[in-house]
Every structure is written in C-alpha cells, then in structure tokens.
mmCIF file of C-alpha atoms in Angstrom:
data_model
loop_
_atom_site.group_PDB
_atom_site.id
_atom_site.type_symbol
_atom_site.label_atom_id
_atom_site.label_comp_id
_atom_site.label_asym_id
_atom_site.label_seq_id
_atom_site.Cartn_x
_atom_site.Cartn_y
_atom_site.Cartn_z
ATOM 1 C CA UNK A 75 -2.639 53.891 23.641
ATOM 2 C CA UNK A 76 1.089 53.213 23.641
ATOM 3 C CA UNK A 77 1.619 50.317 26.047
ATOM 4 C CA UNK A 78 5.263 51.220 26.707
ATOM 5 C CA UNK A 79 4.252 54.710 27.878
ATOM 6 C CA UNK A 80 2.014 53.630 30.739
ATOM 7 C CA UNK A 81 4.552 51.007 31.787
ATOM 8 C CA UNK A 82 7.294 53.655 31.921
ATOM 9 C CA UNK A 83 5.051 55.938 33.986
ATOM 10 C CA UNK A 84 4.123 53.042 36.275
ATOM 11 C CA UNK A 85 7.812 52.285 36.832
ATOM 12 C CA UNK A 86 8.651 55.948 37.422
ATOM 13 C CA UNK A 87 5.892 56.404 40.016
ATOM 14 C CA UNK A 88 6.946 53.171 41.683
ATOM 15 C CA UNK A 89 10.556 54.349 41.831
ATOM 16 C CA UNK A 90 9.443 57.629 43.421
ATOM 17 C CA UNK A 91 7.501 55.698 46.056
ATOM 18 C CA UNK A 92 10.572 53.503 46.652
ATOM 19 C CA UNK A 93 12.760 56.623 46.998
ATOM 20 C CA UNK A 94 10.351 58.141 49.508
ATOM 21 C CA UNK A 95 9.173 60.987 47.291
ATOM 22 C CA UNK A 96 5.677 59.656 48.019
ATOM 23 C CA UNK A 97 5.458 57.878 51.375
ATOM 24 C CA UNK A 98 2.758 55.713 52.944
ATOM 25 C CA UNK A 99 -0.272 57.910 53.536
ATOM 26 C CA UNK A 100 0.786 60.511 50.959
ATOM 27 C CA UNK A 101 -1.512 61.367 48.087
ATOM 28 C CA UNK A 102 0.124 61.124 44.679
ATOM 29 C CA UNK A 103 -0.573 63.987 42.247
ATOM 30 C CA UNK A 104 -4.042 63.969 40.643
ATOM 31 C CA UNK A 105 -4.552 62.781 37.060
ATOM 32 C CA UNK A 106 -4.573 66.287 35.577
ATOM 33 C CA UNK A 107 -1.233 67.128 37.162
ATOM 34 C CA UNK A 108 0.299 63.807 36.106
ATOM 35 C CA UNK A 109 -0.845 64.266 32.493
ATOM 36 C CA UNK A 110 0.978 67.597 32.410
ATOM 37 C CA UNK A 111 4.035 66.183 34.180
ATOM 38 C CA UNK A 112 4.448 63.252 31.763
ATOM 39 C CA UNK A 113 2.861 64.973 28.743
ATOM 40 C CA UNK A 114 0.507 62.065 28.025
ATOM 41 C CA UNK A 115 -3.246 61.474 27.916
ATOM 42 C CA UNK A 116 -5.435 60.825 30.963
ATOM 43 C CA UNK A 117 -6.076 57.306 29.674
ATOM 44 C CA UNK A 118 -2.346 56.539 29.842
ATOM 45 C CA UNK A 119 -2.055 57.951 33.376
ATOM 46 C CA UNK A 120 -5.164 56.069 34.483
ATOM 47 C CA UNK A 121 -3.694 52.798 33.176
ATOM 48 C CA UNK A 122 -0.402 53.315 35.050
ATOM 49 C CA UNK A 123 -2.179 54.190 38.307
ATOM 50 C CA UNK A 124 -4.501 51.189 37.864
ATOM 51 C CA UNK A 125 -1.435 48.941 37.731
ATOM 52 C CA UNK A 126 -0.171 50.475 40.984
ATOM 53 C CA UNK A 127 -3.578 49.861 42.564
ATOM 54 C CA UNK A 128 -3.698 46.267 41.312
ATOM 55 C CA UNK A 129 -0.271 45.695 42.891
ATOM 56 C CA UNK A 130 -1.590 47.004 46.197
ATOM 57 C CA UNK A 131 0.804 49.969 46.198
ATOM 58 C CA UNK A 132 -1.833 52.712 46.072
ATOM 59 C CA UNK A 133 -5.506 52.985 46.919
ATOM 60 C CA UNK A 134 -8.087 55.182 45.237
ATOM 61 C CA UNK A 135 -10.516 57.039 47.495
ATOM 62 C CA UNK A 136 -13.510 58.317 45.563
ATOM 63 C CA UNK A 137 -13.777 62.082 45.554
ATOM 64 C CA UNK A 138 -10.545 62.455 47.524
ATOM 65 C CA UNK A 139 -7.519 61.100 45.614
ATOM 66 C CA UNK A 140 -5.047 58.234 45.301
ATOM 67 C CA UNK A 141 -2.913 57.370 48.339
ATOM 68 C CA UNK A 142 0.222 55.292 48.875
ATOM 69 C CA UNK A 143 -0.544 52.272 51.076
ATOM 70 C CA UNK A 144 2.527 50.080 50.554
ATOM 71 C CA UNK A 145 6.241 50.659 51.122
ATOM 72 C CA UNK A 146 7.967 49.742 47.857
ATOM 73 C CA UNK A 147 11.337 49.525 49.570
ATOM 74 C CA UNK A 148 10.418 45.953 50.435
ATOM 75 C CA UNK A 149 12.153 43.389 48.239
ATOM 76 C CA UNK A 150 10.379 42.762 44.978
ATOM 77 C CA UNK A 151 8.774 39.321 44.988
ATOM 78 C CA UNK A 152 10.737 36.666 43.147
ATOM 79 C CA UNK A 153 8.094 35.540 40.661
ATOM 80 C CA UNK A 154 8.689 33.674 37.432
ATOM 81 C CA UNK A 155 6.466 33.176 34.400
ATOM 82 C CA UNK A 156 7.220 31.009 31.404
ATOM 83 C CA UNK A 157 6.973 32.089 27.776
ATOM 84 C CA UNK A 158 6.912 29.421 25.073
ATOM 85 C CA UNK A 159 6.971 30.686 21.483
ATOM 86 C CA UNK A 160 6.844 28.559 18.356
ATOM 87 C CA UNK A 161 9.516 30.748 16.795
ATOM 88 C CA UNK A 162 10.597 34.301 16.048
ATOM 89 C CA UNK A 163 10.570 35.908 12.612
ATOM 90 C CA UNK A 164 11.082 39.377 11.182
ATOM 91 C CA UNK A 165 7.391 39.457 10.273
ATOM 92 C CA UNK A 166 5.984 38.487 13.674
ATOM 93 C CA UNK A 167 7.384 38.083 17.165
ATOM 94 C CA UNK A 168 9.994 40.765 17.821
ATOM 95 C CA UNK A 169 7.648 43.482 19.094
ATOM 96 C CA UNK A 170 5.483 40.884 20.829
ATOM 97 C CA UNK A 171 8.484 39.654 22.824
ATOM 98 C CA UNK A 172 9.639 43.179 23.678
ATOM 99 C CA UNK A 173 6.180 44.054 24.979
ATOM 100 C CA UNK A 174 5.907 40.866 27.039
ATOM 101 C CA UNK A 175 9.316 41.474 28.625
ATOM 102 C CA UNK A 176 8.509 45.106 29.483
ATOM 103 C CA UNK A 177 5.081 44.321 30.964
ATOM 104 C CA UNK A 178 6.343 41.291 32.895
ATOM 105 C CA UNK A 179 9.097 43.406 34.409
ATOM 106 C CA UNK A 180 6.628 46.118 35.344
ATOM 107 C CA UNK A 181 4.468 43.499 37.058
ATOM 108 C CA UNK A 182 7.403 42.144 39.034
ATOM 109 C CA UNK A 183 7.905 38.930 37.074
ATOM 110 C CA UNK A 184 11.071 37.332 35.785
ATOM 111 C CA UNK A 185 10.619 35.732 32.366
ATOM 112 C CA UNK A 186 11.843 32.299 31.230
ATOM 113 C CA UNK A 187 11.775 32.050 27.425
ATOM 114 C CA UNK A 188 11.834 28.853 25.373
ATOM 115 C CA UNK A 189 11.292 28.191 21.648
ATOM 116 C CA UNK A 190 9.605 25.071 20.266
ATOM 117 C CA UNK A 191 10.689 25.607 16.642
ATOM 118 C CA UNK A 192 7.270 24.235 15.588
ATOM 119 C CA UNK A 193 8.000 20.849 17.216
ATOM 120 C CA UNK A 194 4.907 19.494 18.996
ATOM 121 C CA UNK A 195 6.861 16.962 21.070
ATOM 122 C CA UNK A 196 9.272 19.662 22.185
ATOM 123 C CA UNK A 197 6.295 21.860 23.074
ATOM 124 C CA UNK A 198 4.838 19.154 25.332
ATOM 125 C CA UNK A 199 8.177 18.693 27.062
ATOM 126 C CA UNK A 200 8.665 22.428 27.600
ATOM 127 C CA UNK A 201 5.184 22.843 29.096
ATOM 128 C CA UNK A 202 5.920 20.127 31.666
ATOM 129 C CA UNK A 203 9.445 21.480 32.222
ATOM 130 C CA UNK A 204 8.235 25.034 32.902
ATOM 131 C CA UNK A 205 5.623 23.875 35.396
ATOM 132 C CA UNK A 206 8.150 21.581 37.103
ATOM 133 C CA UNK A 207 10.492 24.581 37.449
ATOM 134 C CA UNK A 208 7.800 26.291 39.512
ATOM 135 C CA UNK A 209 6.705 29.115 37.223
ATOM 136 C CA UNK A 210 3.671 30.997 38.500
ATOM 137 C CA UNK A 211 2.015 30.937 35.092
ATOM 138 C CA UNK A 212 2.614 30.262 31.434
ATOM 139 C CA UNK A 213 2.240 32.202 28.172
ATOM 140 C CA UNK A 214 2.301 30.006 25.090
ATOM 141 C CA UNK A 215 2.019 30.450 21.339
ATOM 142 C CA UNK A 216 1.070 26.936 20.122
ATOM 143 C CA UNK A 217 2.891 25.308 17.230
ATOM 144 C CA UNK A 218 1.181 25.108 13.828
ATOM 145 C CA UNK A 219 -0.573 21.741 13.589
ATOM 146 C CA UNK A 220 -3.903 20.052 12.958
ATOM 147 C CA UNK A 221 -4.456 18.772 16.505
ATOM 148 C CA UNK A 222 -4.180 20.126 20.042
ATOM 149 C CA UNK A 223 -1.404 19.369 22.493
ATOM 150 C CA UNK A 224 -2.894 16.993 25.084
ATOM 151 C CA UNK A 225 -0.248 17.979 27.638
ATOM 152 C CA UNK A 226 -1.220 21.632 27.311
ATOM 153 C CA UNK A 227 -4.962 20.841 27.497
ATOM 154 C CA UNK A 228 -4.378 18.735 30.608
ATOM 155 C CA UNK A 229 -2.758 21.632 32.481
ATOM 156 C CA UNK A 230 -5.437 24.092 31.317
ATOM 157 C CA UNK A 231 -8.214 21.853 32.640
ATOM 158 C CA UNK A 232 -6.246 21.347 35.866
ATOM 159 C CA UNK A 233 -6.527 25.098 36.473
ATOM 160 C CA UNK A 234 -2.877 26.079 36.000
ATOM 161 C CA UNK A 235 -2.620 29.758 34.904
ATOM 162 C CA UNK A 236 -2.046 29.574 31.142
ATOM 163 C CA UNK A 237 -2.703 32.206 28.472
ATOM 164 C CA UNK A 238 -2.728 31.160 24.819
ATOM 165 C CA UNK A 239 -1.271 33.714 22.381
ATOM 166 C CA UNK A 240 -2.069 34.169 18.678
ATOM 167 C CA UNK A 241 -3.399 30.677 17.775
ATOM 168 C CA UNK A 242 -6.661 30.053 19.609
ATOM 169 C CA UNK A 243 -7.592 26.550 20.784
ATOM 170 C CA UNK A 244 -11.058 26.214 19.301
ATOM 171 C CA UNK A 245 -13.562 24.499 21.587
ATOM 172 C CA UNK A 246 -11.275 24.740 24.631
ATOM 173 C CA UNK A 247 -12.189 27.140 27.437
ATOM 174 C CA UNK A 248 -8.747 28.669 27.750
ATOM 175 C CA UNK A 249 -7.563 32.231 28.291
ATOM 176 C CA UNK A 250 -6.670 33.690 24.897
ATOM 177 C CA UNK A 251 -5.130 36.963 23.720
ATOM 178 C CA UNK A 252 -4.562 37.508 20.011
ATOM 179 C CA UNK A 253 -5.545 39.355 16.880
ATOM 180 C CA UNK A 254 -9.117 39.414 15.665
ATOM 181 C CA UNK A 255 -8.104 37.401 12.599
ATOM 182 C CA UNK A 256 -11.659 36.874 11.378
ATOM 183 C CA UNK A 257 -12.665 40.551 11.431
ATOM 184 C CA UNK A 258 -9.328 41.568 9.928
ATOM 185 C CA UNK A 259 -9.724 39.100 7.066
ATOM 186 C CA UNK A 260 -13.318 40.250 6.505
ATOM 187 C CA UNK A 261 -12.136 43.849 6.169
ATOM 188 C CA UNK A 262 -9.332 42.753 3.842
ATOM 189 C CA UNK A 263 -11.696 40.798 1.586
ATOM 190 C CA UNK A 264 -14.135 43.703 1.460
ATOM 191 C CA UNK A 265 -11.291 46.009 0.453
ATOM 192 C CA UNK A 266 -10.492 43.746 -2.499
ATOM 193 C CA UNK A 267 -14.165 43.555 -3.467
ATOM 194 C CA UNK A 268 -14.486 47.337 -3.315
ATOM 195 C CA UNK A 269 -11.467 47.592 -5.626
ATOM 196 C CA UNK A 270 -13.071 45.312 -8.195
ATOM 197 C CA UNK A 271 -11.279 41.993 -7.621
ATOM 198 C CA UNK A 272 -13.725 39.196 -8.475
ATOM 199 C CA UNK A 273 -11.318 36.275 -8.629
ATOM 200 C CA UNK A 274 -8.477 36.454 -6.072
ATOM 201 C CA UNK A 275 -6.506 33.285 -5.342
ATOM 202 C CA UNK A 276 -5.491 32.533 -1.750
ATOM 203 C CA UNK A 277 -2.123 30.797 -1.366
ATOM 204 C CA UNK A 278 -1.982 28.481 1.654
ATOM 205 C CA UNK A 279 -0.246 25.388 3.005
ATOM 206 C CA UNK A 280 -0.881 21.818 1.893
ATOM 207 C CA UNK A 281 -0.442 20.382 5.404
ATOM 208 C CA UNK A 282 -0.449 23.167 8.008
ATOM 209 C CA UNK A 283 -3.814 23.885 9.615
ATOM 210 C CA UNK A 284 -4.354 26.176 12.598
ATOM 211 C CA UNK A 285 -7.110 28.451 13.865
ATOM 212 C CA UNK A 286 -5.420 31.626 12.573
ATOM 213 C CA UNK A 287 -5.024 30.460 8.972
ATOM 214 C CA UNK A 288 -8.440 28.792 8.821
ATOM 215 C CA UNK A 289 -10.197 31.891 10.183
ATOM 216 C CA UNK A 290 -8.569 33.986 7.468
ATOM 217 C CA UNK A 291 -9.751 31.577 4.771
ATOM 218 C CA UNK A 292 -13.242 31.287 6.265
ATOM 219 C CA UNK A 293 -13.664 35.066 6.530
ATOM 220 C CA UNK A 294 -12.570 35.607 2.923
ATOM 221 C CA UNK A 295 -14.891 32.864 1.676
ATOM 222 C CA UNK A 296 -17.948 34.132 3.547
ATOM 223 C CA UNK A 297 -17.334 37.781 2.655
ATOM 224 C CA UNK A 298 -17.206 36.932 -1.056
ATOM 225 C CA UNK A 299 -20.290 34.747 -0.782
ATOM 226 C CA UNK A 300 -22.171 37.567 0.941
ATOM 227 C CA UNK A 301 -21.205 39.808 -1.997
ATOM 228 C CA UNK A 302 -22.700 37.281 -4.441
ATOM 229 C CA UNK A 303 -19.249 36.172 -5.625
ATOM 230 C CA UNK A 304 -18.902 32.568 -4.423
ATOM 231 C CA UNK A 305 -15.403 31.189 -4.024
ATOM 232 C CA UNK A 306 -14.692 28.174 -6.238
ATOM 233 C CA UNK A 307 -12.148 25.473 -5.441
ATOM 234 C CA UNK A 308 -9.572 27.349 -7.521
ATOM 235 C CA UNK A 309 -9.751 30.363 -5.201
ATOM 236 C CA UNK A 310 -8.020 28.478 -2.376
ATOM 237 C CA UNK A 311 -4.687 26.940 -3.387
ATOM 238 C CA UNK A 312 -3.247 24.872 -0.543
ATOM 239 C CA UNK A 313 0.079 24.184 -2.254
ATOM 240 C CA UNK A 314 3.057 25.186 -0.074
ATOM 241 C CA UNK A 315 4.940 22.433 1.747
ATOM 242 C CA UNK A 316 7.620 24.626 3.355
ATOM 243 C CA UNK A 317 7.280 26.817 6.477
ATOM 244 C CA UNK A 318 9.140 29.856 7.791
ATOM 245 C CA UNK A 319 11.647 27.444 9.374
ATOM 246 C CA UNK A 320 12.483 25.799 6.033
ATOM 247 C CA UNK A 321 16.027 26.323 4.790
ATOM 248 C CA UNK A 322 16.198 23.763 1.987
ATOM 249 C CA UNK A 323 16.413 25.716 -1.272
ATOM 250 C CA UNK A 324 14.981 22.863 -3.329
ATOM 251 C CA UNK A 325 11.854 22.709 -1.141
ATOM 252 C CA UNK A 326 11.370 26.456 -1.322
ATOM 253 C CA UNK A 327 11.857 26.491 -5.089
ATOM 254 C CA UNK A 328 9.401 23.612 -5.468
ATOM 255 C CA UNK A 329 6.781 25.719 -3.663
ATOM 256 C CA UNK A 330 7.559 28.669 -5.918
ATOM 257 C CA UNK A 331 6.976 26.465 -8.967
ATOM 258 C CA UNK A 332 3.635 25.252 -7.571
ATOM 259 C CA UNK A 333 2.550 28.851 -6.995
ATOM 260 C CA UNK A 334 3.624 29.808 -10.517
ATOM 261 C CA UNK A 335 1.542 26.962 -11.985
ATOM 262 C CA UNK A 336 -1.459 28.059 -9.901
ATOM 263 C CA UNK A 337 -1.216 31.649 -11.102
ATOM 264 C CA UNK A 338 -0.674 30.631 -14.735
ATOM 265 C CA UNK A 339 -3.670 28.290 -14.657
ATOM 266 C CA UNK A 340 -6.238 30.532 -12.963
ATOM 267 C CA UNK A 341 -4.913 34.011 -13.868
ATOM 268 C CA UNK A 342 -6.293 35.827 -10.791
ATOM 269 C CA UNK A 343 -6.518 39.603 -10.618
ATOM 270 C CA UNK A 344 -5.068 39.430 -7.095
ATOM 271 C CA UNK A 345 -3.046 36.890 -5.141
ATOM 272 C CA UNK A 346 -3.566 36.681 -1.356
ATOM 273 C CA UNK A 347 -0.979 34.994 0.882
ATOM 274 C CA UNK A 348 -1.967 33.751 4.337
ATOM 275 C CA UNK A 349 1.273 34.734 6.101
ATOM 276 C CA UNK A 350 4.587 36.475 5.500
ATOM 277 C CA UNK A 351 6.492 33.312 4.543
ATOM 278 C CA UNK A 352 3.960 32.556 1.827
ATOM 279 C CA UNK A 353 4.194 36.151 0.633
ATOM 280 C CA UNK A 354 7.916 35.666 0.135
ATOM 281 C CA UNK A 355 7.247 32.608 -2.009
ATOM 282 C CA UNK A 356 4.598 34.517 -3.976
ATOM 283 C CA UNK A 357 6.949 37.448 -4.546
ATOM 284 C CA UNK A 358 9.562 35.097 -5.958
ATOM 285 C CA UNK A 359 6.972 33.420 -8.175
ATOM 286 C CA UNK A 360 5.793 36.781 -9.524
ATOM 287 C CA UNK A 361 9.372 37.840 -10.209
ATOM 288 C CA UNK A 362 10.062 34.634 -12.152
ATOM 289 C CA UNK A 363 6.828 35.112 -14.108
ATOM 290 C CA UNK A 364 7.864 38.711 -14.871
ATOM 291 C CA UNK A 365 4.685 40.006 -13.217
ATOM 292 C CA UNK A 366 4.854 43.316 -11.365
ATOM 293 C CA UNK A 367 2.387 44.469 -8.753
ATOM 294 C CA UNK A 368 0.101 46.327 -8.971
ATOM 295 C CA UNK A 369 0.490 46.835 -12.745
ATOM 296 C CA UNK A 370 0.199 43.179 -13.828
ATOM 297 C CA UNK A 371 -1.364 41.621 -10.722
ATOM 298 C CA UNK A 372 -2.312 42.759 -7.229
ATOM 299 C CA UNK A 373 -0.722 41.358 -4.068
ATOM 300 C CA UNK A 374 -2.174 41.236 -0.562
ATOM 301 C CA UNK A 375 -0.678 39.516 2.485
ATOM 302 C CA UNK A 376 -1.142 38.941 6.173
ATOM 303 C CA UNK A 377 1.471 40.224 8.644
ATOM 304 C CA UNK A 378 4.395 42.506 7.897
ATOM 305 C CA UNK A 379 6.263 43.180 4.683
ATOM 306 C CA UNK A 380 9.409 41.261 5.664
ATOM 307 C CA UNK A 381 9.375 38.085 3.584
ATOM 308 C CA UNK A 382 11.426 34.985 2.870
ATOM 309 C CA UNK A 383 12.864 35.978 -0.521
ATOM 310 C CA UNK A 384 12.512 39.702 -1.059
ATOM 311 C CA UNK A 385 12.001 42.559 1.401
ATOM 312 C CA UNK A 386 9.488 44.657 -0.483
ATOM 313 C CA UNK A 387 6.493 46.492 0.921
ATOM 314 C CA UNK A 388 3.039 45.284 -0.013
ATOM 315 C CA UNK A 389 -0.469 45.989 1.239
ATOM 316 C CA UNK A 390 -1.053 43.795 4.283
ATOM 317 C CA UNK A 391 -2.954 43.263 7.525
ATOM 318 C CA UNK A 392 -0.723 44.160 10.461
ATOM 319 C CA UNK A 393 -1.117 42.683 13.946
ATOM 320 C CA UNK A 394 -0.737 44.894 17.028
ATOM 321 C CA UNK A 395 2.030 42.857 18.659
ATOM 322 C CA UNK A 396 2.699 45.411 21.391
ATOM 323 C CA UNK A 397 -0.865 45.342 22.690
ATOM 324 C CA UNK A 398 -1.105 41.548 22.378
ATOM 325 C CA UNK A 399 2.083 41.217 24.416
ATOM 326 C CA UNK A 400 1.096 43.601 27.199
ATOM 327 C CA UNK A 401 -2.474 42.313 27.465
ATOM 328 C CA UNK A 402 -1.374 38.679 27.595
ATOM 329 C CA UNK A 403 0.839 39.395 30.628
ATOM 330 C CA UNK A 404 -1.941 41.403 32.299
ATOM 331 C CA UNK A 405 -4.416 38.543 31.824
ATOM 332 C CA UNK A 406 -1.909 35.980 33.095
ATOM 333 C CA UNK A 407 -1.163 38.173 36.127
ATOM 334 C CA UNK A 408 -4.872 38.219 36.987
ATOM 335 C CA UNK A 409 -5.077 34.456 36.584
ATOM 336 C CA UNK A 410 -2.079 33.974 38.875
ATOM 337 C CA UNK A 411 -3.617 36.266 41.513
ATOM 338 C CA UNK A 412 -6.982 34.504 41.030
ATOM 339 C CA UNK A 413 -8.701 37.730 40.012
ATOM 340 C CA UNK A 414 -11.996 36.889 38.233
ATOM 341 C CA UNK A 415 -11.670 37.229 34.443
ATOM 342 C CA UNK A 416 -14.999 37.772 32.679
ATOM 343 C CA UNK A 417 -13.744 37.731 29.095
ATOM 344 C CA UNK A 418 -11.598 34.678 28.364
ATOM 345 C CA UNK A 419 -11.103 35.732 24.710
ATOM 346 C CA UNK A 420 -9.391 39.085 24.250
ATOM 347 C CA UNK A 421 -9.329 39.946 20.541
ATOM 348 C CA UNK A 422 -7.060 42.793 19.439
ATOM 349 C CA UNK A 423 -7.974 44.629 16.205
ATOM 350 C CA UNK A 424 -5.542 44.324 13.295
ATOM 351 C CA UNK A 425 -4.812 47.209 10.929
ATOM 352 C CA UNK A 426 -4.885 47.348 7.139
ATOM 353 C CA UNK A 427 -1.709 48.980 5.837
ATOM 354 C CA UNK A 428 -1.755 50.181 2.241
ATOM 355 C CA UNK A 429 1.541 50.090 0.355
ATOM 356 C CA UNK A 430 0.007 50.419 -3.097
ATOM 357 C CA UNK A 431 0.136 46.790 -4.223
ATOM 358 C CA UNK A 432 -3.639 46.577 -4.882
ATOM 359 C CA UNK A 433 -4.882 47.943 -8.197
ATOM 360 C CA UNK A 434 -8.331 49.479 -8.698
ATOM 361 C CA UNK A 435 -9.997 47.655 -11.573
ATOM 362 C CA UNK A 436 -12.107 49.506 -14.094
ATOM 363 C CA UNK A 437 -15.177 47.271 -14.062
ATOM 364 C CA UNK A 438 -17.832 47.429 -11.365
ATOM 365 C CA UNK A 439 -20.268 44.895 -9.963
#
C-alpha cells in the first residue's frame, strides 16, 4: 500500500469536513463509493478513515456507516515531535524523511529535525535538548557505535514516548520500527547459494558495530552453515576504517587498498558489502583490479545503488523507507496518546532488487 495515498485521502476528507461538506452528524460516503471517487483500493480507504477515527473526527457505527463527530474548523493542536537522524545519504534517508514529514503533518504534528552526524555526545545532548523544548515524543535513528546511549536509555525507561528507527537497541524494551534485516539477509544469502556461490566474502567495518550490520552478518553466516557451507574467518573481512561521513581521500583510498588485498588473497566468487558506503569502496577496488561484475566477480550490497565512488546499479537489498517512516510516526502517535501498543517491534520487509550483478555459476552442490 502506498503510504502517501492514504495520507492524501485522509487530508482531503479532513479538508472537506473543515469546509462543511460533511458536517457533524453527517455520514461520509461508504468505502465502495470512496474507492471509486479516489480510484484506490479499499485497504487504502480503510487506512485513511481509520486515521480520522483515531483522531476522533469520525465514528464508525457497525452496520450503519461512518459519521462525523468533530468539527475540524477548530484550531489544529500545536503539537511538536522531535526527529533525530544520524545523517542523510543518497542511499538511505531521503524517502524516510519525506514519509515522516508527510505522516506527522497528517497527524497534526510539527516536526523538529536534528542531525547527530554520528556523534554520540551530540546525540545525548540533542535528546535532552528536544525533551527540554517540550516535544510530545521523539523519533531517533541511533548513531553507529558499539554501546548504547545512556541518556537515551534513561528517557526510555522513564516512559517518555520514544520510537527507535532502523538500528534496534538489543535487550532494551523500546518501541522500534525498522527493516527486517535478519530475514532480508537470509533471503540474500540463499539467493547467492542458489546461484552457486560457495565462497563469498563480506566486506565490513573494523570498528563500527551496530545491530543492523551484525544481524546481516549473523544471518549470512547461519544460512551458509545450514546449507553445509560453513563460513571461515576469511569470509568476513572487517577492514574498512572510513564511514559515509568520511571525506579524507587518503583514508578512503587506504580502505580501497585493504579491500583489494582481501579480494586478491581469497579470490571470492562474490563480494558482499554491508552498506552502500562499503559498496562504493568495493566498486572502486574492483575497478582498480580491472574486475568487472558479473563477468569476473559478482557483487551484492545492502541498501540502494548510490555509492561513494561510482553510481552504478548492482543487485541489492532495498529497505522500504516510506513504510518505515509512516509507521514510526503512527507508533509514536499512539505512544503519545497512551494507546496500548501490543507489538513493540515492527519489522518491515526489505526487497531484493536484481540489477544483474550476480552471476550463475556452472557447478552445483
């Protein structure tokens, strides 16, 4: 379902109620009529009407219809929510932000956006700053690190409405909305196995550890083990020292050289990069080694095809940023309104996108 569609329909119905097209006590058109009016599915209409009901604007009466119970001409409540992102890249973040903004607006919230630039101290300060400003709730994508932010944990345990996006806090009972990284990586590994790749090498970071990256590694490792192809130490190369924020050419080139040495030493049939920045480094390494994919070596990556060095399509696992964005605001809205939330972990399926960078090997298992 296209999240922007039901939000647009929600806003349109709300505007009609505000304009008096549908007044208090009036029944809005039934689902069938609305599907024809907006040329969308019943699921989309049902989602838009559910939002109106959750806002207390309409009320469903079983077997009768949906009626307007609130005058929308009243001033929209002045509500603020905070959004703290670790950063924005071409590969991940743009569509997420657009979806969050659209859904927040539809829910009547003003958004305050801050970026941590992967600085844990800055993240702690921004969490406290947002709460001190009086935001009703907080959406946060944690920075990439090996430990949890104690300031953030403190506010979660204190009961402040906080939804974690993308990088789950393992062992912490927090509200989380993000991709199902484990299942996506399992499917990706199985795809490589089915195509005959016995010895892929995973390119990762030497220092950076977070739940997203580790789940991807763990899923690959277990999937290969279950297929009677155990991963050896050489299959996981934690070599890169740079991140997507790195601008120093010498550091980036050093990482490229380390990747080249890894590929020359182990000669994998496929190289797997854990995120789009790493894929950019891998692409540069392959170019310098005069290796072309898929003819000489296969390439698989996580997240979109926009990379640090070269913008070239490759087969990758794509996250549904739009759904993650809209669902995160919906969950936060429930937390703010103290609506019971049964599922604290909302995992959004990722999608394998084939751009022809994986070869099919001749041998079988």
